[in-house]
mmCIF file of C-alpha atoms and ligand atoms in Angstrom:
data_model
loop_
_atom_site.group_PDB
_atom_site.id
_atom_site.type_symbol
_atom_site.label_atom_id
_atom_site.label_comp_id
_atom_site.label_asym_id
_atom_site.label_seq_id
_atom_site.Cartn_x
_atom_site.Cartn_y
_atom_site.Cartn_z
ATOM 1 C CA MET T 219 90.845 68.006 121.175
ATOM 2 C CA SER T 220 87.626 68.931 119.383
ATOM 3 C CA THR T 221 87.528 71.623 116.708
ATOM 4 C CA TYR T 222 86.475 75.014 118.055
ATOM 5 C CA THR T 223 84.058 76.519 115.524
ATOM 6 C CA ALA T 224 82.203 79.851 115.731
ATOM 7 C CA GLU T 225 78.986 77.876 116.443
ATOM 8 C CA ASP T 226 80.566 76.441 119.615
ATOM 9 C CA LYS T 227 79.142 78.555 122.448
ATOM 10 C CA ARG T 228 81.797 77.622 125.015
ATOM 11 C CA LYS T 229 83.761 80.572 126.414
ATOM 12 C CA VAL T 230 87.059 81.158 124.598
ATOM 13 C CA THR T 231 90.042 80.943 126.956
ATOM 14 C CA THR T 232 93.744 81.687 126.534
ATOM 15 C CA HIS T 233 94.348 77.941 126.697
ATOM 16 C CA ARG T 234 91.843 77.342 123.896
ATOM 17 C CA LEU T 235 93.639 79.839 121.651
ATOM 18 C CA ILE T 236 96.863 77.885 122.082
ATOM 19 C CA GLU T 237 94.976 74.678 121.167
ATOM 20 C CA MET T 238 93.640 76.438 118.070
ATOM 21 C CA LYS T 239 97.185 77.228 116.986
ATOM 22 C CA GLN T 240 98.221 73.607 117.566
ATOM 23 C CA ARG T 241 95.354 72.459 115.337
ATOM 24 C CA GLY T 242 96.109 75.078 112.670
ATOM 25 C CA GLU T 243 92.719 76.810 113.195
ATOM 26 C CA LYS T 244 92.887 80.539 112.483
ATOM 27 C CA ILE T 245 91.906 82.937 115.281
ATOM 28 C CA SER T 246 89.504 85.839 114.583
ATOM 29 C CA MET T 247 89.900 89.045 116.573
ATOM 30 C CA LEU T 248 88.179 92.428 116.262
ATOM 31 C CA THR T 249 88.017 95.564 118.369
ATOM 32 C CA ALA T 250 84.909 96.739 120.243
ATOM 33 C CA TYR T 251 84.453 99.576 122.682
ATOM 34 C CA ASP T 252 80.753 99.605 123.627
ATOM 35 C CA TYR T 253 77.963 97.280 124.765
ATOM 36 C CA SER T 254 75.813 97.204 121.605
ATOM 37 C CA MET T 255 78.583 96.508 119.102
ATOM 38 C CA ALA T 256 80.307 94.005 121.408
ATOM 39 C CA LYS T 257 77.016 92.079 121.690
ATOM 40 C CA LEU T 258 76.691 91.817 117.892
ATOM 41 C CA ILE T 259 80.346 90.869 117.409
ATOM 42 C CA ASP T 260 80.133 88.203 120.126
ATOM 43 C CA GLU T 261 76.907 86.812 118.628
ATOM 44 C CA ALA T 262 78.666 86.568 115.241
ATOM 45 C CA GLY T 263 81.163 84.158 116.838
ATOM 46 C CA MET T 264 84.332 86.252 117.172
ATOM 47 C CA ASP T 265 87.095 84.415 119.062
ATOM 48 C CA VAL T 266 88.744 87.451 120.646
ATOM 49 C CA ILE T 267 87.377 90.962 121.272
ATOM 50 C CA LEU T 268 90.000 93.628 121.817
ATOM 51 C CA VAL T 269 89.011 96.706 123.785
ATOM 52 C CA GLY T 270 91.744 98.585 121.969
ATOM 53 C CA ASP T 271 93.184 101.937 122.851
ATOM 54 C CA SER T 272 92.295 102.715 119.227
ATOM 55 C CA ALA T 273 89.154 103.911 121.072
ATOM 56 C CA SER T 274 91.198 107.093 121.327
ATOM 57 C CA ASN T 275 90.945 107.515 117.524
ATOM 58 C CA VAL T 276 87.585 106.021 116.616
ATOM 59 C CA MET T 277 85.551 106.833 119.744
ATOM 60 C CA ALA T 278 87.170 110.006 121.097
ATOM 61 C CA GLY T 279 88.425 111.550 117.840
ATOM 62 C CA ASN T 280 92.059 111.938 118.921
ATOM 63 C CA VAL T 281 94.873 111.824 116.360
ATOM 64 C CA THR T 282 96.915 109.265 118.354
ATOM 65 C CA THR T 283 96.246 106.664 121.044
ATOM 66 C CA LEU T 284 98.360 108.525 123.606
ATOM 67 C CA PRO T 285 95.627 110.595 125.324
ATOM 68 C CA MET T 286 93.697 107.478 126.444
ATOM 69 C CA THR T 287 93.499 107.166 130.247
ATOM 70 C CA LEU T 288 93.155 104.118 132.467
ATOM 71 C CA ASP T 289 89.691 105.305 133.578
ATOM 72 C CA GLN T 290 88.580 105.589 129.937
ATOM 73 C CA MET T 291 89.861 102.089 129.081
ATOM 74 C CA ILE T 292 88.077 100.731 132.155
ATOM 75 C CA TYR T 293 84.834 102.437 131.067
ATOM 76 C CA HIS T 294 85.051 100.816 127.609
ATOM 77 C CA GLY T 295 86.113 97.461 129.081
ATOM 78 C CA LYS T 296 83.145 97.393 131.478
ATOM 79 C CA SER T 297 80.698 98.227 128.660
ATOM 80 C CA VAL T 298 82.059 95.429 126.465
ATOM 81 C CA MET T 299 82.151 92.870 129.273
ATOM 82 C CA LYS T 300 78.424 93.379 129.987
ATOM 83 C CA ALA T 301 77.691 92.173 126.436
ATOM 84 C CA VAL T 302 80.101 89.304 125.867
ATOM 85 C CA ASN T 303 79.380 85.654 126.643
ATOM 86 C CA ARG T 304 81.731 83.733 124.388
ATOM 87 C CA ALA T 305 84.729 85.739 123.134
ATOM 88 C CA LEU T 306 87.950 86.169 125.089
ATOM 89 C CA VAL T 307 88.093 89.872 126.009
ATOM 90 C CA VAL T 308 91.468 91.664 125.998
ATOM 91 C CA VAL T 309 91.804 95.224 127.314
ATOM 92 C CA ASP T 310 94.659 97.443 126.104
ATOM 93 C CA MET T 311 96.774 99.042 128.808
ATOM 94 C CA PRO T 312 96.946 102.726 127.819
ATOM 95 C CA PHE T 313 100.082 104.795 127.268
ATOM 96 C CA GLY T 314 101.849 105.790 130.484
ATOM 97 C CA THR T 315 100.250 103.195 132.752
ATOM 98 C CA TYR T 316 102.905 100.461 132.535
ATOM 99 C CA GLN T 317 106.173 101.767 131.047
ATOM 100 C CA GLY T 318 107.325 103.670 134.167
ATOM 101 C CA ASN T 319 107.904 100.790 136.565
ATOM 102 C CA PRO T 320 106.634 97.266 137.293
ATOM 103 C CA LEU T 321 104.593 98.284 140.346
ATOM 104 C CA GLU T 322 102.693 100.910 138.365
ATOM 105 C CA ALA T 323 102.124 98.317 135.628
ATOM 106 C CA PHE T 324 100.892 95.823 138.219
ATOM 107 C CA SER T 325 98.402 98.216 139.808
ATOM 108 C CA SER T 326 97.114 99.415 136.402
ATOM 109 C CA ALA T 327 96.552 95.821 135.264
ATOM 110 C CA VAL T 328 94.898 94.876 138.570
ATOM 111 C CA ARG T 329 92.493 97.833 138.234
ATOM 112 C CA ILE T 330 91.569 96.714 134.705
ATOM 113 C CA MET T 331 90.931 93.137 135.832
ATOM 114 C CA LYS T 332 89.014 94.050 139.019
ATOM 115 C CA GLU T 333 86.870 96.798 137.508
ATOM 116 C CA THR T 334 86.129 95.437 134.018
ATOM 117 C CA HIS T 335 86.140 91.654 134.703
ATOM 118 C CA ALA T 336 88.004 91.245 131.367
ATOM 119 C CA ASP T 337 90.029 88.106 130.680
ATOM 120 C CA CYS T 338 93.455 89.632 130.053
ATOM 121 C CA VAL T 339 95.466 92.712 129.090
ATOM 122 C CA LYS T 340 97.631 93.760 126.132
ATOM 123 C CA LEU T 341 100.813 95.840 126.325
ATOM 124 C CA GLU T 342 102.961 97.321 123.564
ATOM 125 C CA GLY T 343 106.712 96.646 123.555
ATOM 126 C CA GLY T 344 109.497 94.129 124.105
ATOM 127 C CA ALA T 345 112.677 94.091 126.210
ATOM 128 C CA GLU T 346 112.070 97.661 127.465
ATOM 129 C CA ILE T 347 108.963 96.594 129.409
ATOM 130 C CA ARG T 348 109.981 93.025 130.281
ATOM 131 C CA GLU T 349 109.888 93.640 134.051
ATOM 132 C CA SER T 350 106.474 95.284 133.885
ATOM 133 C CA ILE T 351 105.069 92.300 131.997
ATOM 134 C CA GLU T 352 106.673 89.848 134.450
ATOM 135 C CA LYS T 353 105.117 91.670 137.415
ATOM 136 C CA ILE T 354 101.659 91.517 135.812
ATOM 137 C CA LEU T 355 102.106 87.824 134.983
ATOM 138 C CA CYS T 356 103.116 87.176 138.615
ATOM 139 C CA ALA T 357 99.631 88.303 139.649
ATOM 140 C CA GLY T 358 98.105 85.624 137.420
ATOM 141 C CA ILE T 359 96.926 88.103 134.801
ATOM 142 C CA PRO T 360 97.315 86.761 131.249
ATOM 143 C CA VAL T 361 99.238 89.101 128.950
ATOM 144 C CA MET T 362 99.074 89.496 125.174
ATOM 145 C CA GLY T 363 102.182 91.161 123.700
ATOM 146 C CA HIS T 364 102.217 93.659 120.804
ATOM 147 C CA LEU T 365 105.278 94.256 118.577
ATOM 148 C CA GLY T 366 106.030 95.878 115.227
ATOM 149 C CA LEU T 367 104.126 99.112 114.699
ATOM 150 C CA THR T 368 103.213 100.001 118.263
ATOM 151 C CA PRO T 369 101.011 103.123 117.977
ATOM 152 C CA GLN T 370 101.823 104.344 121.505
ATOM 153 C CA SER T 371 105.391 104.965 120.202
ATOM 154 C CA ILE T 372 104.287 106.965 117.164
ATOM 155 C CA ASN T 373 106.194 110.045 118.333
ATOM 156 C CA LYS T 374 109.406 107.999 118.398
ATOM 157 C CA PHE T 375 108.728 106.349 114.995
ATOM 158 C CA GLY T 376 107.482 109.589 113.400
ATOM 159 C CA THR T 377 105.412 107.643 110.864
ATOM 160 C CA TYR T 378 102.830 104.825 110.609
ATOM 161 C CA ALA T 379 104.908 103.143 107.844
ATOM 162 C CA VAL T 380 105.740 99.403 107.861
ATOM 163 C CA ARG T 381 108.167 98.471 110.687
ATOM 164 C CA ALA T 382 111.091 96.010 110.850
ATOM 165 C CA LYS T 383 112.052 96.171 107.185
ATOM 166 C CA GLU T 384 115.703 96.630 108.188
ATOM 167 C CA LYS T 385 117.744 93.710 109.558
ATOM 168 C CA ALA T 386 118.511 95.212 112.979
ATOM 169 C CA GLU T 387 114.859 96.026 113.762
ATOM 170 C CA ALA T 388 113.725 92.622 112.435
ATOM 171 C CA GLU T 389 116.280 90.845 114.665
ATOM 172 C CA LYS T 390 115.157 92.799 117.718
ATOM 173 C CA LEU T 391 111.533 91.954 116.942
ATOM 174 C CA ILE T 392 112.356 88.216 116.686
ATOM 175 C CA ASN T 393 114.282 88.346 119.987
ATOM 176 C CA ASP T 394 111.464 90.268 121.682
ATOM 177 C CA ALA T 395 108.874 87.776 120.409
ATOM 178 C CA HIS T 396 110.837 84.829 121.848
ATOM 179 C CA MET T 397 111.344 86.690 125.127
ATOM 180 C CA LEU T 398 107.596 87.435 125.435
ATOM 181 C CA GLN T 399 106.833 83.741 124.947
ATOM 182 C CA GLU T 400 109.535 82.653 127.418
ATOM 183 C CA ILE T 401 108.313 84.923 130.232
ATOM 184 C CA GLY T 402 104.752 83.645 129.794
ATOM 185 C CA CYS T 403 102.705 85.815 127.410
ATOM 186 C CA PHE T 404 99.868 83.704 125.983
ATOM 187 C CA ALA T 405 99.722 85.415 122.559
ATOM 188 C CA LEU T 406 101.275 88.159 120.503
ATOM 189 C CA VAL T 407 99.993 90.822 118.105
ATOM 190 C CA LEU T 408 102.288 91.784 115.218
ATOM 191 C CA GLU T 409 101.300 95.037 113.548
ATOM 192 C CA LYS T 410 102.342 96.260 110.094
ATOM 193 C CA ILE T 411 105.534 94.299 109.460
ATOM 194 C CA PRO T 412 106.668 92.335 106.360
ATOM 195 C CA ALA T 413 104.608 89.154 105.851
ATOM 196 C CA ALA T 414 107.707 86.917 105.632
ATOM 197 C CA LEU T 415 108.989 88.154 108.998
ATOM 198 C CA ALA T 416 105.574 87.687 110.636
ATOM 199 C CA LYS T 417 105.355 84.122 109.277
ATOM 200 C CA GLN T 418 108.839 83.335 110.572
ATOM 201 C CA VAL T 419 107.848 84.527 114.061
ATOM 202 C CA ALA T 420 104.556 82.582 113.967
ATOM 203 C CA ASP T 421 106.389 79.427 112.830
ATOM 204 C CA GLU T 422 109.034 79.752 115.554
ATOM 205 C CA LEU T 423 106.644 80.445 118.456
ATOM 206 C CA THR T 424 104.260 78.006 120.088
ATOM 207 C CA ILE T 425 101.937 80.814 121.296
ATOM 208 C CA PRO T 426 99.404 82.257 118.803
ATOM 209 C CA VAL T 427 100.569 85.198 116.711
ATOM 210 C CA ILE T 428 97.754 87.505 115.561
ATOM 211 C CA GLY T 429 98.529 89.885 112.723
ATOM 212 C CA ILE T 430 97.271 93.253 111.510
ATOM 213 C CA GLY T 431 98.947 94.243 108.270
ATOM 214 C CA ALA T 432 101.311 91.297 108.781
ATOM 215 C CA GLY T 433 100.139 88.923 106.021
ATOM 216 C CA GLY T 434 98.426 85.547 106.061
ATOM 217 C CA GLY T 435 101.219 83.375 107.477
ATOM 218 C CA VAL T 436 100.277 84.077 111.104
ATOM 219 C CA ASP T 437 97.784 82.290 113.391
ATOM 220 C CA GLY T 438 94.982 84.850 113.264
ATOM 221 C CA GLN T 439 93.941 88.335 112.208
ATOM 222 C CA VAL T 440 92.787 91.453 114.035
ATOM 223 C CA LEU T 441 91.207 94.604 112.597
ATOM 224 C CA VAL T 442 89.731 97.769 114.040
ATOM 225 C CA MET T 443 85.939 97.398 113.826
ATOM 226 C CA HIS T 444 85.291 100.938 112.534
ATOM 227 C CA ASP T 445 87.763 100.357 109.675
ATOM 228 C CA MET T 446 86.455 96.976 108.475
ATOM 229 C CA LEU T 447 82.796 98.001 108.730
ATOM 230 C CA GLY T 448 83.417 101.208 106.758
ATOM 231 C CA ILE T 449 82.389 103.518 109.612
ATOM 232 C CA ASN T 450 85.817 105.179 109.530
ATOM 233 C CA MET T 451 85.500 105.999 105.834
ATOM 234 C CA GLY T 452 88.678 108.036 105.354
ATOM 235 C CA PHE T 453 91.113 105.274 106.399
ATOM 236 C CA SER T 454 92.080 102.770 103.698
ATOM 237 C CA PRO T 455 95.551 101.293 104.164
ATOM 238 C CA ARG T 456 96.588 98.398 101.894
ATOM 239 C CA PHE T 457 96.102 95.770 104.608
ATOM 240 C CA LEU T 458 92.467 96.694 105.275
ATOM 241 C CA ARG T 459 89.569 94.736 103.768
ATOM 242 C CA ARG T 460 86.187 96.453 104.092
ATOM 243 C CA TYR T 461 83.301 94.086 104.862
ATOM 244 C CA ALA T 462 80.538 96.716 104.857
ATOM 245 C CA SER T 463 79.879 100.387 104.155
ATOM 246 C CA ILE T 464 78.050 101.193 107.373
ATOM 247 C CA GLY T 465 79.200 104.811 107.210
ATOM 248 C CA SER T 466 77.350 105.418 103.908
ATOM 249 C CA THR T 467 74.334 103.470 105.180
ATOM 250 C CA ILE T 468 74.163 105.663 108.297
ATOM 251 C CA ILE T 469 74.515 108.908 106.329
ATOM 252 C CA GLU T 470 71.729 107.806 103.951
ATOM 253 C CA ALA T 471 69.415 106.680 106.767
ATOM 254 C CA VAL T 472 69.983 109.831 108.813
ATOM 255 C CA GLY T 473 69.446 111.949 105.685
ATOM 256 C CA ASN T 474 66.104 110.195 105.078
ATOM 257 C CA TYR T 475 65.067 110.817 108.694
ATOM 258 C CA ILE T 476 65.966 114.516 108.403
ATOM 259 C CA ASN T 477 63.898 114.799 105.203
ATOM 260 C CA ASP T 478 60.917 113.022 106.781
ATOM 261 C CA VAL T 479 61.026 115.302 109.857
ATOM 262 C CA LYS T 480 61.308 118.448 107.736
ATOM 263 C CA SER T 481 58.506 117.404 105.391
ATOM 264 C CA GLY T 482 56.201 116.354 108.241
ATOM 265 C CA ASP T 483 56.063 112.784 106.891
ATOM 266 C CA PHE T 484 57.397 111.452 110.229
ATOM 267 C CA PRO T 485 55.624 110.567 112.469
ATOM 268 C CA ASN T 486 52.479 109.365 110.697
ATOM 269 C CA GLU T 487 49.182 108.366 112.383
ATOM 270 C CA LYS T 488 50.400 104.847 113.185
ATOM 271 C CA GLU T 489 53.548 106.203 114.802
ATOM 272 C CA GLN T 490 51.756 108.177 117.510
ATOM 273 C CA TYR T 491 49.536 107.514 120.587
HETATM 274 O O1 KIV K 1152 94.165 99.406 119.807
HETATM 275 C C1 KIV K 1152 93.999 98.615 118.869
HETATM 276 O O2 KIV K 1152 92.979 98.624 118.166
HETATM 277 C C2 KIV K 1152 95.070 97.671 118.583
HETATM 278 C C3 KIV K 1152 94.967 96.869 117.315
HETATM 279 C C4 KIV K 1152 95.352 97.717 116.161
HETATM 280 C C5 KIV K 1152 95.761 95.628 117.381
HETATM 281 O O3 KIV K 1152 95.989 97.552 119.331
#
């Protein structure tokens, strides 16, 4: 097995992610929702691009992820897929399209795969949606699980605070993680849980465990692109590291453009026909 670096232009596959875990190579994952950003993120060498239902917050301006529809996720998935050559692309199944029954889950996942050409889907939850996940897996569609803070359940949780701090919830999470691996999920996202618990799960599972707010003991990290690039300027939880201040850069650039238009400085003689 050769090392899989960001310079390696071969397409990332679910199988390759499992090899990366076996070799102890960390997996990078970031969200994208549109063609232009997905192209840049793929060119940078990202391993996995998540077309997250966080599009509901950062693209559509909703307070939660719940309003996102299957058609909207397919629109974002298609846009991203046109740009990506290397990264594995995962599309989130939106709230209400898989929890009802396995057949509904199956047809939602099939629509995502047929219409976006993405590589796989992600679903939030454990034992409660086991049959839905199994039905999707039966169709040969790879599934990434998502446990811990699952934003589609925010109305049940009532808060975005750290999950699984209590023994009973931690035990259920460990059981769910093992179940997801046993039924055939190829990877798992753990969101906002204690670092020690996330490490325990990553150590016990053979499939890659990708964390967000779950510490450094897991097999990879995922962030929401608008948060880490500083586009979403008002959101600064403890787990977030900002790699740029694009929001301030945009406000400054747009302000300069406004001033140049108002003053008549733009366009000049060279900027006209
Ligand atoms: O929708 C999303 O962006 C996600 C990540 C937070 C993992 O599910």
